[in-house]
C-alpha cells in the first residue's frame, strides 16, 4: 500500500524572490476587468515580466486558475505559478487560504514551493500556510501497487514568507498544530469502515493521544450497560462490532473555565432496519466526522497548551441490521433516565448524541458544543459547504458562527422554533426521537436540546449554554476539490472548535 506524504511547513521572514525553492507561487487579482499581479516584495524586473506574461496569456485570475511560467528573471525558483485570487464576500484571510490551496494542489510532485500571495501580516501568512498545507493533502494509504506507482505525491514543503523574524517560531507551532489536527480528522473520515469501527476508532484515538496531556477512557458494551447509555447501546446493538464511548479529559493547571465537546461517531450508517437506498450508503463511512473533529480538536488544544479544561465525548456505534437491530416502535432508556420511542432507525445519530450530552451536562461545564453529521435537511437548507449552528444561547451560537466564518468553516445560524417541541410528544414514552418532516435540522436539534441540562442545584441552577453544529454538508466533499478542500473528508469544524477553546482559555 502507498503511504501519505505530509507536506512540511516553513514560515520565514525571507524575501520571496530569494527563497531557494523549485517553485515560486504568486497571486493575481482582477479589478474592473484588469488582471493585476500582487507584486509585494518582488524585484521590479520580475513583477514586470510576470505581469506582461499574464496579459499575453489572457489570464483571468479566476478562483481555480493557475498560470505556469518559466524563465522568470530575478527569482531563485525555476518555475513561477500565478494563482487567481478573486474578490468576494469571504474574508481576505479565507481568500488567501483558498488561493494557496489551489496552488498547492497544482504542485503535486514538486519538492519545495515558496508562497508569496501578498500576505503582509503574520495572520495573513498563517492563513496562506494553512491553505497551502491543507490544499496539498492527499489520502493514499489504500492505493494498490498500480495506482501507487502512478500517483504523484503531495507537495513536499511549503515555504511561506511574510512573517516577522521574532514571530516565526510561535506562528509555525500554532499553524502546525491546527493543520495536523485537520489532517488527522480527514484521515479518520477517509478510512474505510471495515477498518475503522467503534473499537478501532477508540484505539486509534488512544494511540494518537498517547504521551499527551489528554486522559483517554473507553467504555465498552458492558460498561455502557452499567452506565445506562441506552441511546448508544440501542443504535449499536444491530452490529457485530459493539459500540464504544470515548471520554477525553484535558485538565491543564491554571484553567478556570471548562468546555465540553460531544461528537457523533457512527462509523457506518446503513440506516438500520429503515434501510437507506444503496446509493445513499456509499459515503456513510463519513458519519463519524463529528467525533473525528472533536478528537482532532482536543489533540490540537493540548498540543497548543491552551489553559482551558476540555472534556470530550466520542459517541461511537455502527448502525447495522443484525438480528438484534433496533426496531421502529422500540423504547430505550437514556443516560438521564428518560425514555425515547424509536420511530426511524435511520435517525440514529441524535440517539448516541443524547447520551453524550447527558454525560457532558453531569460535568457542569461553562458550555457544551456538539458536532454531528446529523441531517440531510441541513444540506437541503444550506448546501454542501455550510454548516448549520443551533443552540439554546444566542451569544454562544453567534460566537460560534463568527469564529467559524473567520477560520474558513463557513457557518450559518438556524432557529429552534418553539412549535417543534410538541411534535416530539408520544403516548408510549417520555418523547420520541423524530417529529415532523419539515425543518428537519431544527427538529433534530430540538431533540438534542432536551438532554442539555443545568449547572448547579435548586434555585441557583443555571441552564448550560449549548451549541449544535450540523456538519452534514461540509464534512465530506463528494465533488471536485476546490480551494484547500480535497475530495473526501474535509476536517470540517476542527478549526472552529480550536478557536472556541482559545476564547475559553484563561
mmCIF file of C-alpha atoms in Angstrom, residues 143-426:
data_model
loop_
_atom_site.group_PDB
_atom_site.id
_atom_site.type_symbol
_atom_site.label_atom_id
_atom_site.label_comp_id
_atom_site.label_asym_id
_atom_site.label_seq_id
_atom_site.Cartn_x
_atom_site.Cartn_y
_atom_site.Cartn_z
ATOM 1 C CA UNK A 143 -3.778 2.693 -3.148
ATOM 2 C CA UNK A 144 -2.658 -0.610 -4.618
ATOM 3 C CA UNK A 145 0.617 -1.132 -6.413
ATOM 4 C CA UNK A 146 -0.598 0.132 -9.797
ATOM 5 C CA UNK A 147 -2.022 3.397 -8.590
ATOM 6 C CA UNK A 148 0.704 3.967 -6.005
ATOM 7 C CA UNK A 149 3.300 3.915 -8.758
ATOM 8 C CA UNK A 150 1.454 6.358 -10.997
ATOM 9 C CA UNK A 151 0.091 8.831 -8.444
ATOM 10 C CA UNK A 152 2.107 11.960 -7.739
ATOM 11 C CA UNK A 153 2.965 12.574 -4.076
ATOM 12 C CA UNK A 154 1.831 15.727 -2.336
ATOM 13 C CA UNK A 155 3.958 18.865 -2.426
ATOM 14 C CA UNK A 156 6.967 18.176 -0.226
ATOM 15 C CA UNK A 157 7.346 21.517 1.565
ATOM 16 C CA UNK A 158 5.539 24.831 1.616
ATOM 17 C CA UNK A 159 7.676 27.858 2.488
ATOM 18 C CA UNK A 160 5.547 30.846 3.419
ATOM 19 C CA UNK A 161 7.014 34.333 3.537
ATOM 20 C CA UNK A 162 5.817 37.457 5.317
ATOM 21 C CA UNK A 163 6.381 36.558 8.983
ATOM 22 C CA UNK A 164 8.437 38.767 11.270
ATOM 23 C CA UNK A 165 11.589 37.027 12.488
ATOM 24 C CA UNK A 166 10.536 37.148 16.138
ATOM 25 C CA UNK A 167 7.170 35.537 15.335
ATOM 26 C CA UNK A 168 8.344 32.668 13.144
ATOM 27 C CA UNK A 169 8.647 30.043 15.891
ATOM 28 C CA UNK A 170 5.277 30.727 17.531
ATOM 29 C CA UNK A 171 3.438 31.049 14.221
ATOM 30 C CA UNK A 172 4.914 27.791 12.961
ATOM 31 C CA UNK A 173 3.932 25.884 16.112
ATOM 32 C CA UNK A 174 0.410 27.295 16.082
ATOM 33 C CA UNK A 175 -0.211 26.603 12.420
ATOM 34 C CA UNK A 176 1.300 23.129 12.501
ATOM 35 C CA UNK A 177 -0.818 22.042 15.467
ATOM 36 C CA UNK A 178 -4.033 23.119 13.778
ATOM 37 C CA UNK A 179 -3.317 21.761 10.287
ATOM 38 C CA UNK A 180 -2.118 18.468 11.749
ATOM 39 C CA UNK A 181 -5.430 18.208 13.597
ATOM 40 C CA UNK A 182 -7.416 18.865 10.425
ATOM 41 C CA UNK A 183 -5.343 16.296 8.540
ATOM 42 C CA UNK A 184 -5.970 13.763 11.325
ATOM 43 C CA UNK A 185 -9.721 14.316 11.140
ATOM 44 C CA UNK A 186 -9.588 13.927 7.358
ATOM 45 C CA UNK A 187 -7.652 10.673 7.702
ATOM 46 C CA UNK A 188 -10.227 9.260 10.110
ATOM 47 C CA UNK A 189 -13.131 10.179 7.849
ATOM 48 C CA UNK A 190 -11.407 8.738 4.779
ATOM 49 C CA UNK A 191 -10.566 5.400 6.421
ATOM 50 C CA UNK A 192 -12.773 2.563 5.083
ATOM 51 C CA UNK A 193 -15.469 1.360 7.516
ATOM 52 C CA UNK A 194 -14.166 -2.204 7.542
ATOM 53 C CA UNK A 195 -11.008 -0.785 9.118
ATOM 54 C CA UNK A 196 -12.481 1.998 11.243
ATOM 55 C CA UNK A 197 -15.254 0.780 13.523
ATOM 56 C CA UNK A 198 -16.035 1.697 17.145
ATOM 57 C CA UNK A 199 -13.322 -0.405 18.760
ATOM 58 C CA UNK A 200 -10.599 0.509 16.259
ATOM 59 C CA UNK A 201 -11.662 4.176 16.292
ATOM 60 C CA UNK A 202 -11.248 4.237 20.072
ATOM 61 C CA UNK A 203 -7.852 2.541 19.783
ATOM 62 C CA UNK A 204 -6.744 4.985 17.093
ATOM 63 C CA UNK A 205 -7.595 7.996 19.256
ATOM 64 C CA UNK A 206 -5.839 6.431 22.235
ATOM 65 C CA UNK A 207 -2.711 5.884 20.171
ATOM 66 C CA UNK A 208 -2.835 9.411 18.774
ATOM 67 C CA UNK A 209 -3.066 10.955 22.250
ATOM 68 C CA UNK A 210 -0.618 8.608 23.949
ATOM 69 C CA UNK A 211 2.011 10.691 25.703
ATOM 70 C CA UNK A 212 -0.074 13.871 25.511
ATOM 71 C CA UNK A 213 -1.685 15.623 28.491
ATOM 72 C CA UNK A 214 -5.067 14.157 27.474
ATOM 73 C CA UNK A 215 -6.516 11.296 29.507
ATOM 74 C CA UNK A 216 -8.446 8.725 27.458
ATOM 75 C CA UNK A 217 -11.147 6.461 28.887
ATOM 76 C CA UNK A 218 -13.075 3.915 26.807
ATOM 77 C CA UNK A 219 -16.397 2.360 27.763
ATOM 78 C CA UNK A 220 -17.202 -0.927 26.019
ATOM 79 C CA UNK A 221 -20.646 -2.504 25.680
ATOM 80 C CA UNK A 222 -20.638 -3.921 29.198
ATOM 81 C CA UNK A 223 -19.650 -0.594 30.738
ATOM 82 C CA UNK A 224 -22.210 1.257 28.617
ATOM 83 C CA UNK A 225 -24.874 -1.055 30.019
ATOM 84 C CA UNK A 226 -23.693 -0.365 33.556
ATOM 85 C CA UNK A 227 -23.788 3.365 32.849
ATOM 86 C CA UNK A 228 -27.305 3.225 31.338
ATOM 87 C CA UNK A 229 -26.346 4.662 27.936
ATOM 88 C CA UNK A 230 -29.403 3.308 26.152
ATOM 89 C CA UNK A 231 -29.107 5.580 23.151
ATOM 90 C CA UNK A 232 -25.623 4.400 22.166
ATOM 91 C CA UNK A 233 -26.430 0.779 23.001
ATOM 92 C CA UNK A 234 -29.669 0.810 21.024
ATOM 93 C CA UNK A 235 -28.015 2.075 17.860
ATOM 94 C CA UNK A 236 -25.059 -0.288 18.170
ATOM 95 C CA UNK A 237 -26.912 -3.478 19.031
ATOM 96 C CA UNK A 238 -27.502 -4.430 15.385
ATOM 97 C CA UNK A 239 -23.784 -4.687 14.665
ATOM 98 C CA UNK A 240 -21.366 -7.473 15.476
ATOM 99 C CA UNK A 241 -18.911 -4.705 16.352
ATOM 100 C CA UNK A 242 -20.112 -3.256 19.625
ATOM 101 C CA UNK A 243 -20.373 0.454 20.403
ATOM 102 C CA UNK A 244 -17.898 2.495 22.407
ATOM 103 C CA UNK A 245 -17.919 5.766 24.298
ATOM 104 C CA UNK A 246 -14.547 7.506 24.435
ATOM 105 C CA UNK A 247 -14.042 10.244 27.022
ATOM 106 C CA UNK A 248 -11.135 12.668 26.581
ATOM 107 C CA UNK A 249 -10.059 14.829 29.511
ATOM 108 C CA UNK A 250 -7.631 17.708 29.165
ATOM 109 C CA UNK A 251 -7.151 19.472 32.511
ATOM 110 C CA UNK A 252 -4.173 21.860 32.448
ATOM 111 C CA UNK A 253 -3.047 23.674 35.555
ATOM 112 C CA UNK A 254 -4.416 27.171 35.861
ATOM 113 C CA UNK A 255 -7.514 26.560 33.754
ATOM 114 C CA UNK A 256 -10.507 28.416 35.144
ATOM 115 C CA UNK A 257 -13.124 27.555 32.528
ATOM 116 C CA UNK A 258 -14.493 24.261 31.299
ATOM 117 C CA UNK A 259 -15.656 23.435 27.762
ATOM 118 C CA UNK A 260 -17.430 20.163 26.944
ATOM 119 C CA UNK A 261 -17.496 18.721 23.432
ATOM 120 C CA UNK A 262 -19.634 15.890 22.051
ATOM 121 C CA UNK A 263 -19.048 14.211 18.678
ATOM 122 C CA UNK A 264 -21.232 11.873 16.640
ATOM 123 C CA UNK A 265 -19.274 8.781 15.659
ATOM 124 C CA UNK A 266 -21.415 6.487 13.519
ATOM 125 C CA UNK A 267 -18.624 4.600 11.793
ATOM 126 C CA UNK A 268 -21.034 3.284 9.171
ATOM 127 C CA UNK A 269 -24.708 4.053 8.741
ATOM 128 C CA UNK A 270 -26.776 1.550 6.799
ATOM 129 C CA UNK A 271 -29.939 3.173 8.101
ATOM 130 C CA UNK A 272 -30.647 0.121 10.242
ATOM 131 C CA UNK A 273 -33.955 -1.628 9.608
ATOM 132 C CA UNK A 274 -35.158 1.590 7.933
ATOM 133 C CA UNK A 275 -32.601 0.811 5.272
ATOM 134 C CA UNK A 276 -31.029 3.571 3.195
ATOM 135 C CA UNK A 277 -31.055 3.277 -0.601
ATOM 136 C CA UNK A 278 -27.822 1.694 -1.810
ATOM 137 C CA UNK A 279 -26.546 4.888 -3.425
ATOM 138 C CA UNK A 280 -27.009 6.777 -0.163
ATOM 139 C CA UNK A 281 -24.777 4.314 1.702
ATOM 140 C CA UNK A 282 -21.679 4.824 -0.418
ATOM 141 C CA UNK A 283 -20.363 7.737 1.634
ATOM 142 C CA UNK A 284 -21.666 6.620 5.021
ATOM 143 C CA UNK A 285 -18.176 5.958 6.355
ATOM 144 C CA UNK A 286 -18.192 9.733 6.912
ATOM 145 C CA UNK A 287 -20.972 9.626 9.503
ATOM 146 C CA UNK A 288 -18.341 9.752 12.240
ATOM 147 C CA UNK A 289 -16.929 13.119 11.105
ATOM 148 C CA UNK A 290 -18.252 14.876 14.207
ATOM 149 C CA UNK A 291 -16.332 12.568 16.535
ATOM 150 C CA UNK A 292 -13.273 12.905 14.304
ATOM 151 C CA UNK A 293 -13.467 16.702 14.535
ATOM 152 C CA UNK A 294 -13.810 16.605 18.313
ATOM 153 C CA UNK A 295 -10.909 14.182 18.802
ATOM 154 C CA UNK A 296 -8.678 16.188 16.483
ATOM 155 C CA UNK A 297 -9.576 19.493 18.123
ATOM 156 C CA UNK A 298 -8.757 18.162 21.598
ATOM 157 C CA UNK A 299 -5.401 16.967 20.296
ATOM 158 C CA UNK A 300 -4.666 20.453 18.924
ATOM 159 C CA UNK A 301 -5.796 22.220 22.100
ATOM 160 C CA UNK A 302 -3.483 20.015 24.148
ATOM 161 C CA UNK A 303 -0.554 20.474 21.755
ATOM 162 C CA UNK A 304 -1.032 24.239 21.881
ATOM 163 C CA UNK A 305 -1.162 24.079 25.672
ATOM 164 C CA UNK A 306 -4.269 26.248 25.889
ATOM 165 C CA UNK A 307 -5.217 26.896 29.521
ATOM 166 C CA UNK A 308 -8.798 25.639 29.285
ATOM 167 C CA UNK A 309 -10.285 22.463 30.684
ATOM 168 C CA UNK A 310 -11.841 20.346 27.939
ATOM 169 C CA UNK A 311 -13.921 17.208 28.384
ATOM 170 C CA UNK A 312 -14.959 15.475 25.174
ATOM 171 C CA UNK A 313 -17.239 12.545 24.423
ATOM 172 C CA UNK A 314 -16.933 10.482 21.244
ATOM 173 C CA UNK A 315 -20.174 8.540 20.787
ATOM 174 C CA UNK A 316 -19.213 5.576 18.588
ATOM 175 C CA UNK A 317 -21.512 2.974 17.055
ATOM 176 C CA UNK A 318 -22.152 1.145 13.793
ATOM 177 C CA UNK A 319 -25.773 1.242 12.603
ATOM 178 C CA UNK A 320 -26.401 -2.174 11.054
ATOM 179 C CA UNK A 321 -29.152 -4.775 10.529
ATOM 180 C CA UNK A 322 -28.120 -7.709 12.718
ATOM 181 C CA UNK A 323 -30.600 -9.941 14.486
ATOM 182 C CA UNK A 324 -30.755 -7.621 17.494
ATOM 183 C CA UNK A 325 -31.099 -4.438 15.445
ATOM 184 C CA UNK A 326 -33.236 -1.691 16.905
ATOM 185 C CA UNK A 327 -36.819 -1.579 15.566
ATOM 186 C CA UNK A 328 -39.265 1.237 14.964
ATOM 187 C CA UNK A 329 -41.532 1.157 17.988
ATOM 188 C CA UNK A 330 -38.813 0.167 20.453
ATOM 189 C CA UNK A 331 -38.458 2.226 23.623
ATOM 190 C CA UNK A 332 -34.980 2.850 25.060
ATOM 191 C CA UNK A 333 -33.925 4.369 28.363
ATOM 192 C CA UNK A 334 -31.345 7.099 28.002
ATOM 193 C CA UNK A 335 -28.454 8.071 30.266
ATOM 194 C CA UNK A 336 -30.541 10.734 32.015
ATOM 195 C CA UNK A 337 -33.302 8.220 32.803
ATOM 196 C CA UNK A 338 -35.855 9.361 30.273
ATOM 197 C CA UNK A 339 -37.419 7.011 27.748
ATOM 198 C CA UNK A 340 -37.437 7.531 23.983
ATOM 199 C CA UNK A 341 -39.651 5.851 21.391
ATOM 200 C CA UNK A 342 -37.791 4.867 18.236
ATOM 201 C CA UNK A 343 -39.551 5.992 15.070
ATOM 202 C CA UNK A 344 -36.935 5.814 12.323
ATOM 203 C CA UNK A 345 -33.771 3.769 12.805
ATOM 204 C CA UNK A 346 -32.035 5.991 10.244
ATOM 205 C CA UNK A 347 -32.295 8.887 12.707
ATOM 206 C CA UNK A 348 -29.699 7.195 14.888
ATOM 207 C CA UNK A 349 -27.195 9.992 15.356
ATOM 208 C CA UNK A 350 -29.346 12.018 17.712
ATOM 209 C CA UNK A 351 -29.710 8.969 19.977
ATOM 210 C CA UNK A 352 -25.982 8.462 20.537
ATOM 211 C CA UNK A 353 -25.514 12.217 20.896
ATOM 212 C CA UNK A 354 -28.239 12.449 23.540
ATOM 213 C CA UNK A 355 -26.293 10.152 25.854
ATOM 214 C CA UNK A 356 -23.150 12.190 25.237
ATOM 215 C CA UNK A 357 -24.951 15.443 26.010
ATOM 216 C CA UNK A 358 -26.363 13.997 29.223
ATOM 217 C CA UNK A 359 -22.877 12.935 30.305
ATOM 218 C CA UNK A 360 -21.498 16.358 29.437
ATOM 219 C CA UNK A 361 -24.261 18.012 31.472
ATOM 220 C CA UNK A 362 -23.264 15.979 34.530
ATOM 221 C CA UNK A 363 -19.869 17.709 34.472
ATOM 222 C CA UNK A 364 -21.426 21.174 34.813
ATOM 223 C CA UNK A 365 -19.224 22.853 32.170
ATOM 224 C CA UNK A 366 -19.350 26.509 31.165
ATOM 225 C CA UNK A 367 -20.615 25.478 27.732
ATOM 226 C CA UNK A 368 -21.373 22.378 25.671
ATOM 227 C CA UNK A 369 -20.768 22.196 21.927
ATOM 228 C CA UNK A 370 -21.688 19.171 19.853
ATOM 229 C CA UNK A 371 -20.668 18.341 16.295
ATOM 230 C CA UNK A 372 -22.535 15.902 14.086
ATOM 231 C CA UNK A 373 -23.271 14.918 10.507
ATOM 232 C CA UNK A 374 -26.840 14.895 11.679
ATOM 233 C CA UNK A 375 -29.370 15.694 8.962
ATOM 234 C CA UNK A 376 -29.771 15.726 5.221
ATOM 235 C CA UNK A 377 -32.236 18.522 5.874
ATOM 236 C CA UNK A 378 -29.337 20.801 6.789
ATOM 237 C CA UNK A 379 -27.783 20.125 3.390
ATOM 238 C CA UNK A 380 -31.080 20.993 1.711
ATOM 239 C CA UNK A 381 -31.215 24.240 3.702
ATOM 240 C CA UNK A 382 -27.581 25.383 3.467
ATOM 241 C CA UNK A 383 -25.896 23.385 0.740
ATOM 242 C CA UNK A 384 -22.733 21.290 0.731
ATOM 243 C CA UNK A 385 -20.285 23.855 2.125
ATOM 244 C CA UNK A 386 -22.087 25.486 5.048
ATOM 245 C CA UNK A 387 -22.718 24.058 8.491
ATOM 246 C CA UNK A 388 -25.822 24.948 10.462
ATOM 247 C CA UNK A 389 -25.415 26.238 14.010
ATOM 248 C CA UNK A 390 -28.252 25.997 16.512
ATOM 249 C CA UNK A 391 -28.443 26.260 20.266
ATOM 250 C CA UNK A 392 -30.123 27.450 23.435
ATOM 251 C CA UNK A 393 -27.931 30.514 23.937
ATOM 252 C CA UNK A 394 -27.898 33.352 21.397
ATOM 253 C CA UNK A 395 -24.490 34.662 22.428
ATOM 254 C CA UNK A 396 -22.767 31.278 22.167
ATOM 255 C CA UNK A 397 -24.467 30.426 18.880
ATOM 256 C CA UNK A 398 -23.444 33.704 17.252
ATOM 257 C CA UNK A 399 -19.929 33.439 18.676
ATOM 258 C CA UNK A 400 -19.536 30.009 17.089
ATOM 259 C CA UNK A 401 -20.816 31.312 13.740
ATOM 260 C CA UNK A 402 -18.414 34.260 13.820
ATOM 261 C CA UNK A 403 -15.417 32.114 14.768
ATOM 262 C CA UNK A 404 -16.285 29.503 12.157
ATOM 263 C CA UNK A 405 -16.532 32.005 9.337
ATOM 264 C CA UNK A 406 -13.282 33.604 10.463
ATOM 265 C CA UNK A 407 -11.277 30.371 10.181
ATOM 266 C CA UNK A 408 -12.950 29.134 6.996
ATOM 267 C CA UNK A 409 -15.598 26.741 8.363
ATOM 268 C CA UNK A 410 -18.496 28.508 6.691
ATOM 269 C CA UNK A 411 -21.458 28.610 9.086
ATOM 270 C CA UNK A 412 -24.979 29.984 9.380
ATOM 271 C CA UNK A 413 -27.426 30.216 12.279
ATOM 272 C CA UNK A 414 -30.655 28.229 12.193
ATOM 273 C CA UNK A 415 -33.566 28.635 14.633
ATOM 274 C CA UNK A 416 -35.206 26.243 17.079
ATOM 275 C CA UNK A 417 -38.865 27.286 16.740
ATOM 276 C CA UNK A 418 -40.931 26.657 19.854
ATOM 277 C CA UNK A 419 -43.655 24.814 17.947
ATOM 278 C CA UNK A 420 -41.272 21.944 17.139
ATOM 279 C CA UNK A 421 -41.050 20.509 20.656
ATOM 280 C CA UNK A 422 -44.711 19.313 20.862
ATOM 281 C CA UNK A 423 -44.130 17.244 17.727
ATOM 282 C CA UNK A 424 -41.797 15.032 19.770
ATOM 283 C CA UNK A 425 -44.524 14.018 22.202
ATOM 284 C CA UNK A 426 -45.695 10.405 22.271
#
